[in-house]
Amino acid sequence: MSQSAAQTPRVLASLADELEHAGALCDRLEMLVTQLVRASRGETLEIALHEAQTVDVLTQHLAALATFTRRLSTQAHAGGEYDLSDAIAGVTLGDLAMRLAQVTREAEALSAAESGDLDLF
């Protein structure tokens, strides 16, 4: 096993930690936006509510990426190939899961094409 392959689980775990940290910072930002919304009066209230929801979506997105990355880190510790389907199964945001699954399908199609296998649909 090469030095870089041996470091992969630690790098993935570290990346998951950083994503979780970024999510925690977004939680703090969301609290600030919520306080600003409560203090807001008039037409800007609707805009502020929308922005507060955007921060919440960002927080959920970071949490989902952290879960995905942590599952990959666990698989890397076990050795062998990665089961991206299992890692994607932990992603609760539908749009993000679909984008990650698309990458998985493209990688599988490329691998099959390189191996000379023929997939019939």
XYZ file of N, CA and C in Angstrom:
363
model
N 0.851 -1.183 0.000
C 0.000 0.000 0.000
C 0.892 1.240 0.000
N 0.585 2.175 -0.890
C 1.401 3.383 -0.975
C 1.126 4.303 0.209
N 2.038 5.230 0.431
C 1.896 6.192 1.530
C 0.611 7.005 1.374
N 0.307 7.450 0.143
C -0.895 8.263 -0.057
C -2.156 7.439 0.158
N -2.151 6.161 -0.242
C -3.317 5.306 -0.010
C -3.513 5.077 1.482
N -2.425 4.947 2.218
C -2.513 4.747 3.659
C -3.083 5.976 4.359
N -2.869 7.152 3.798
C -3.342 8.396 4.404
C -4.803 8.701 4.061
N -5.365 8.015 3.066
C -6.721 8.319 2.596
C -7.763 8.307 3.702
N -7.819 7.285 4.569
C -8.833 7.323 5.634
C -8.701 8.548 6.534
N -7.474 8.920 6.873
C -7.267 10.090 7.742
C -7.674 11.376 7.038
N -7.358 11.473 5.749
C -7.720 12.672 4.992
C -9.235 12.786 4.899
N -9.912 11.684 4.595
C -11.373 11.713 4.508
C -12.007 12.040 5.855
N -11.479 11.467 6.929
C -12.004 11.769 8.265
C -11.791 13.237 8.614
N -10.625 13.760 8.259
C -10.336 15.171 8.509
C -11.274 16.073 7.708
N -11.521 15.698 6.457
C -12.449 16.464 5.626
C -13.848 16.439 6.221
N -14.289 15.281 6.703
C -15.599 15.186 7.349
C -15.655 16.082 8.587
N -14.572 16.097 9.381
C -14.516 16.975 10.560
C -14.647 18.439 10.161
N -13.956 18.827 9.091
C -14.007 20.225 8.634
C -15.403 20.586 8.129
N -16.054 19.666 7.440
C -17.424 19.913 6.979
C -18.372 20.071 8.164
N -18.183 19.248 9.191
C -19.007 19.387 10.394
C -18.747 20.721 11.086
N -17.484 21.139 11.120
C -17.139 22.445 11.715
C -17.805 23.577 10.930
N -17.743 23.496 9.608
C -18.395 24.520 8.776
C -19.898 24.523 9.030
N -20.483 23.351 9.226
C -21.912 23.269 9.542
C -22.233 23.926 10.869
N -21.357 23.745 11.852
C -21.563 24.388 13.156
C -21.489 25.910 13.027
N -20.579 26.392 12.189
C -20.497 27.842 11.954
C -21.754 28.348 11.267
N -22.297 27.547 10.359
C -23.549 27.926 9.695
C -24.701 27.969 10.691
N -24.690 27.052 11.661
C -25.721 27.085 12.705
C -25.689 28.418 13.449
N -24.476 28.880 13.764
C -24.331 30.171 14.445
C -24.822 31.305 13.555
N -24.490 31.238 12.272
C -24.951 32.254 11.328
C -26.469 32.237 11.226
N -27.041 31.035 11.228
C -28.491 30.913 11.160
C -29.153 31.564 12.372
N -28.547 31.406 13.551
C -29.092 32.053 14.755
C -29.061 33.575 14.601
N -27.966 34.088 14.040
C -27.858 35.533 13.828
C -28.927 36.012 12.857
N -29.087 35.308 11.754
C -30.100 35.700 10.763
C -31.491 35.643 11.386
N -31.747 34.633 12.199
C -33.045 34.514 12.875
C -33.287 35.709 13.786
N -32.257 36.124 14.514
C -32.398 37.296 15.379
C -32.669 38.553 14.554
N -31.997 38.667 13.420
C -32.219 39.821 12.552
C -33.623 39.807 11.968
N -34.119 38.626 11.631
C -35.485 38.511 11.106
C -36.486 38.956 12.153
N -36.279 38.523 13.386
C -37.195 38.905 14.466
C -37.187 40.407 14.705
N -36.023 41.031 14.488
C -35.915 42.477 14.704
C -36.402 43.267 13.498
N -36.597 42.600 12.391
C -36.973 43.267 11.146
C -38.448 43.657 11.159
N -38.740 44.724 10.470
C -40.120 45.199 10.317
C -40.360 45.494 8.840
N -41.573 45.303 8.384
C -41.935 45.722 7.033
C -41.554 44.723 5.951
N -41.330 45.246 4.742
C -41.105 44.434 3.551
C -39.841 43.594 3.627
N -38.841 44.035 4.322
C -37.581 43.291 4.379
C -37.725 41.986 5.153
N -38.812 41.837 5.901
C -39.027 40.628 6.681
C -39.094 39.403 5.767
N -39.810 39.492 4.663
C -39.934 38.360 3.743
C -38.570 37.980 3.150
N -37.772 38.972 2.798
C -36.432 38.716 2.267
C -35.571 38.051 3.339
N -35.644 38.556 4.554
C -34.849 38.002 5.638
C -35.247 36.557 5.944
N -36.545 36.258 5.892
C -37.002 34.883 6.113
C -36.449 33.942 5.050
N -36.442 34.399 3.810
C -35.894 33.584 2.722
C -34.406 33.321 2.949
N -33.672 34.346 3.346
C -32.238 34.170 3.584
C -31.979 33.244 4.773
N -32.822 33.307 5.787
C -32.677 32.409 6.927
C -32.867 30.961 6.479
N -33.806 30.724 5.582
C -34.020 29.374 5.062
C -32.823 28.914 4.232
N -32.195 29.825 3.505
C -31.018 29.480 2.707
C -29.871 29.025 3.601
N -29.678 29.691 4.714
C -28.627 29.294 5.648
C -28.929 27.904 6.212
N -30.192 27.619 6.494
C -30.572 26.301 6.994
C -30.280 25.220 5.946
N -30.574 25.479 4.694
C -30.291 24.525 3.616
C -28.778 24.293 3.506
N -27.997 25.352 3.618
C -26.538 25.222 3.571
C -26.042 24.350 4.724
N -26.588 24.538 5.905
C -26.205 23.738 7.066
C -26.519 22.264 6.830
N -27.695 21.977 6.295
C -28.075 20.598 5.999
C -27.170 19.999 4.918
N -26.814 20.795 3.923
C -25.948 20.356 2.833
C -24.571 19.958 3.377
N -24.010 20.789 4.228
C -22.712 20.484 4.828
C -22.782 19.225 5.692
N -23.863 19.071 6.440
C -24.018 17.873 7.278
C -24.095 16.618 6.414
N -24.799 16.692 5.294
C -24.920 15.539 4.398
C -23.568 15.197 3.772
N -22.813 16.215 3.371
C -21.479 15.964 2.810
C -20.550 15.364 3.868
N -20.681 15.811 5.096
C -19.860 15.251 6.182
C -20.201 13.789 6.399
N -21.481 13.446 6.381
C -21.900 12.048 6.536
C -21.353 11.192 5.402
N -21.472 11.675 4.176
C -20.967 10.964 3.007
C -19.461 10.725 3.127
N -18.737 11.768 3.476
C -17.286 11.678 3.586
C -16.874 10.762 4.729
N -17.586 10.826 5.854
C -17.263 9.962 6.988
C -17.481 8.493 6.626
N -18.538 8.191 5.873
C -18.761 6.804 5.440
C -17.630 6.338 4.522
N -17.172 7.213 3.643
C -16.041 6.852 2.793
C -14.789 6.610 3.637
N -14.593 7.419 4.654
C -13.446 7.249 5.545
C -13.503 5.892 6.237
N -14.672 5.505 6.704
C -14.840 4.207 7.354
C -14.524 3.076 6.380
N -14.993 3.208 5.146
C -14.712 2.196 4.129
C -13.216 2.145 3.807
N -12.570 3.295 3.801
C -11.139 3.340 3.503
C -10.341 2.612 4.585
N -10.790 2.711 5.831
C -10.128 1.978 6.924
C -10.229 0.477 6.705
N -11.366 0.042 6.157
C -11.594 -1.388 5.945
C -10.793 -1.913 4.754
N -10.365 -1.016 3.878
C -9.604 -1.431 2.697
C -10.540 -1.889 1.595
N -9.965 -2.203 0.457
C -10.779 -2.640 -0.675
C -11.383 -1.470 -1.417
N -12.392 -1.768 -2.207
C -13.045 -0.741 -3.012
C -14.084 -0.001 -2.189
N -14.403 1.194 -2.654
C -15.420 1.997 -1.991
C -16.801 1.597 -2.485
N -17.760 1.537 -1.567
C -19.160 1.303 -1.922
C -19.848 2.664 -1.875
N -19.836 3.342 -3.022
C -20.411 4.681 -3.068
C -21.908 4.656 -2.825
N -22.576 3.570 -3.212
C -24.018 3.470 -2.972
C -24.321 3.516 -1.483
N -23.501 2.840 -0.682
C -23.681 2.873 0.773
C -23.439 4.276 1.311
N -22.403 4.929 0.822
C -22.100 6.287 1.283
C -23.218 7.249 0.900
N -23.762 7.086 -0.298
C -24.859 7.950 -0.768
C -26.128 7.694 0.033
N -26.326 6.452 0.479
C -27.528 6.113 1.249
C -27.637 6.935 2.530
N -26.523 7.419 3.045
C -26.553 8.240 4.251
C -26.883 9.701 4.004
N -26.976 10.081 2.734
C -27.264 11.472 2.373
C -28.776 11.661 2.350
N -29.269 12.522 3.219
C -30.717 12.703 3.356
C -31.286 13.777 2.445
N -30.448 14.594 1.851
C -30.937 15.622 0.923
C -31.062 15.003 -0.464
N -32.274 14.965 -0.993
C -32.539 14.299 -2.265
C -31.726 14.813 -3.428
N -31.655 16.131 -3.615
C -30.913 16.692 -4.747
C -29.434 16.348 -4.674
N -28.857 16.459 -3.492
C -27.443 16.138 -3.315
C -27.208 14.646 -3.560
N -28.071 13.804 -3.028
C -27.938 12.356 -3.230
C -28.009 12.018 -4.715
N -28.904 12.682 -5.445
C -29.010 12.421 -6.889
C -27.736 12.839 -7.624
N -27.174 13.978 -7.264
C -25.939 14.424 -7.919
C -24.784 13.472 -7.616
N -24.680 13.038 -6.368
C -23.632 12.095 -6.006
C -23.852 10.743 -6.695
N -25.100 10.315 -6.787
C -25.413 9.055 -7.466
C -25.088 9.152 -8.956
N -25.314 10.314 -9.546
C -24.991 10.507 -10.968
C -23.497 10.313 -11.200
N -22.694 10.856 -10.320
C -21.240 10.680 -10.435
C -20.896 9.202 -10.330
N -21.570 8.488 -9.428
C -21.333 7.057 -9.258
C -21.687 6.310 -10.532
N -22.841 6.625 -11.118
C -23.253 5.947 -12.358
C -22.273 6.227 -13.480
N -21.797 7.474 -13.564
C -20.833 7.820 -14.614
C -19.521 7.064 -14.413
N -19.076 6.940 -13.165
C -17.835 6.216 -12.879
C -17.993 4.737 -13.219
N -19.164 4.158 -12.890
C -19.398 2.749 -13.203
C -19.446 2.533 -14.715
N -20.080 3.458 -15.449
C -20.153 3.336 -16.901
C -18.762 3.431 -17.516
N -17.951 4.346 -17.011
C -16.585 4.495 -17.511
C -15.772 3.242 -17.218
N -15.925 2.691 -16.023
C -15.207 1.477 -15.645
C -15.613 0.309 -16.535
N -16.905 0.181 -16.809
C -17.388 -0.896 -17.674
C -16.867 -0.722 -19.090
N -16.834 0.510 -19.568
C -16.339 0.772 -20.920
C -14.861 0.436 -21.022
N -14.108 0.765 -19.974
C -12.677 0.486 -19.995
C -12.402 -1.007 -19.888
N -13.300 -1.755 -19.222
C -13.078 -3.188 -19.053
C -13.494 -3.966 -20.288
N -14.221 -3.315 -21.198
C -14.673 -3.993 -22.403
C -16.016 -4.669 -22.211
N -16.628 -4.557 -21.005
C -17.935 -5.141 -20.775
C -18.984 -4.344 -21.522
N -20.040 -5.021 -21.922
C -21.127 -4.383 -22.638
C -22.355 -4.412 -21.753
N -22.944 -3.259 -21.504
C -24.170 -3.172 -20.734
C -25.312 -2.952 -21.698
N -26.318 -3.805 -21.638
C -27.519 -3.643 -22.454
C -28.649 -3.193 -21.562
N -29.415 -2.217 -22.031
C -30.533 -1.696 -21.238
C -31.830 -2.057 -21.893
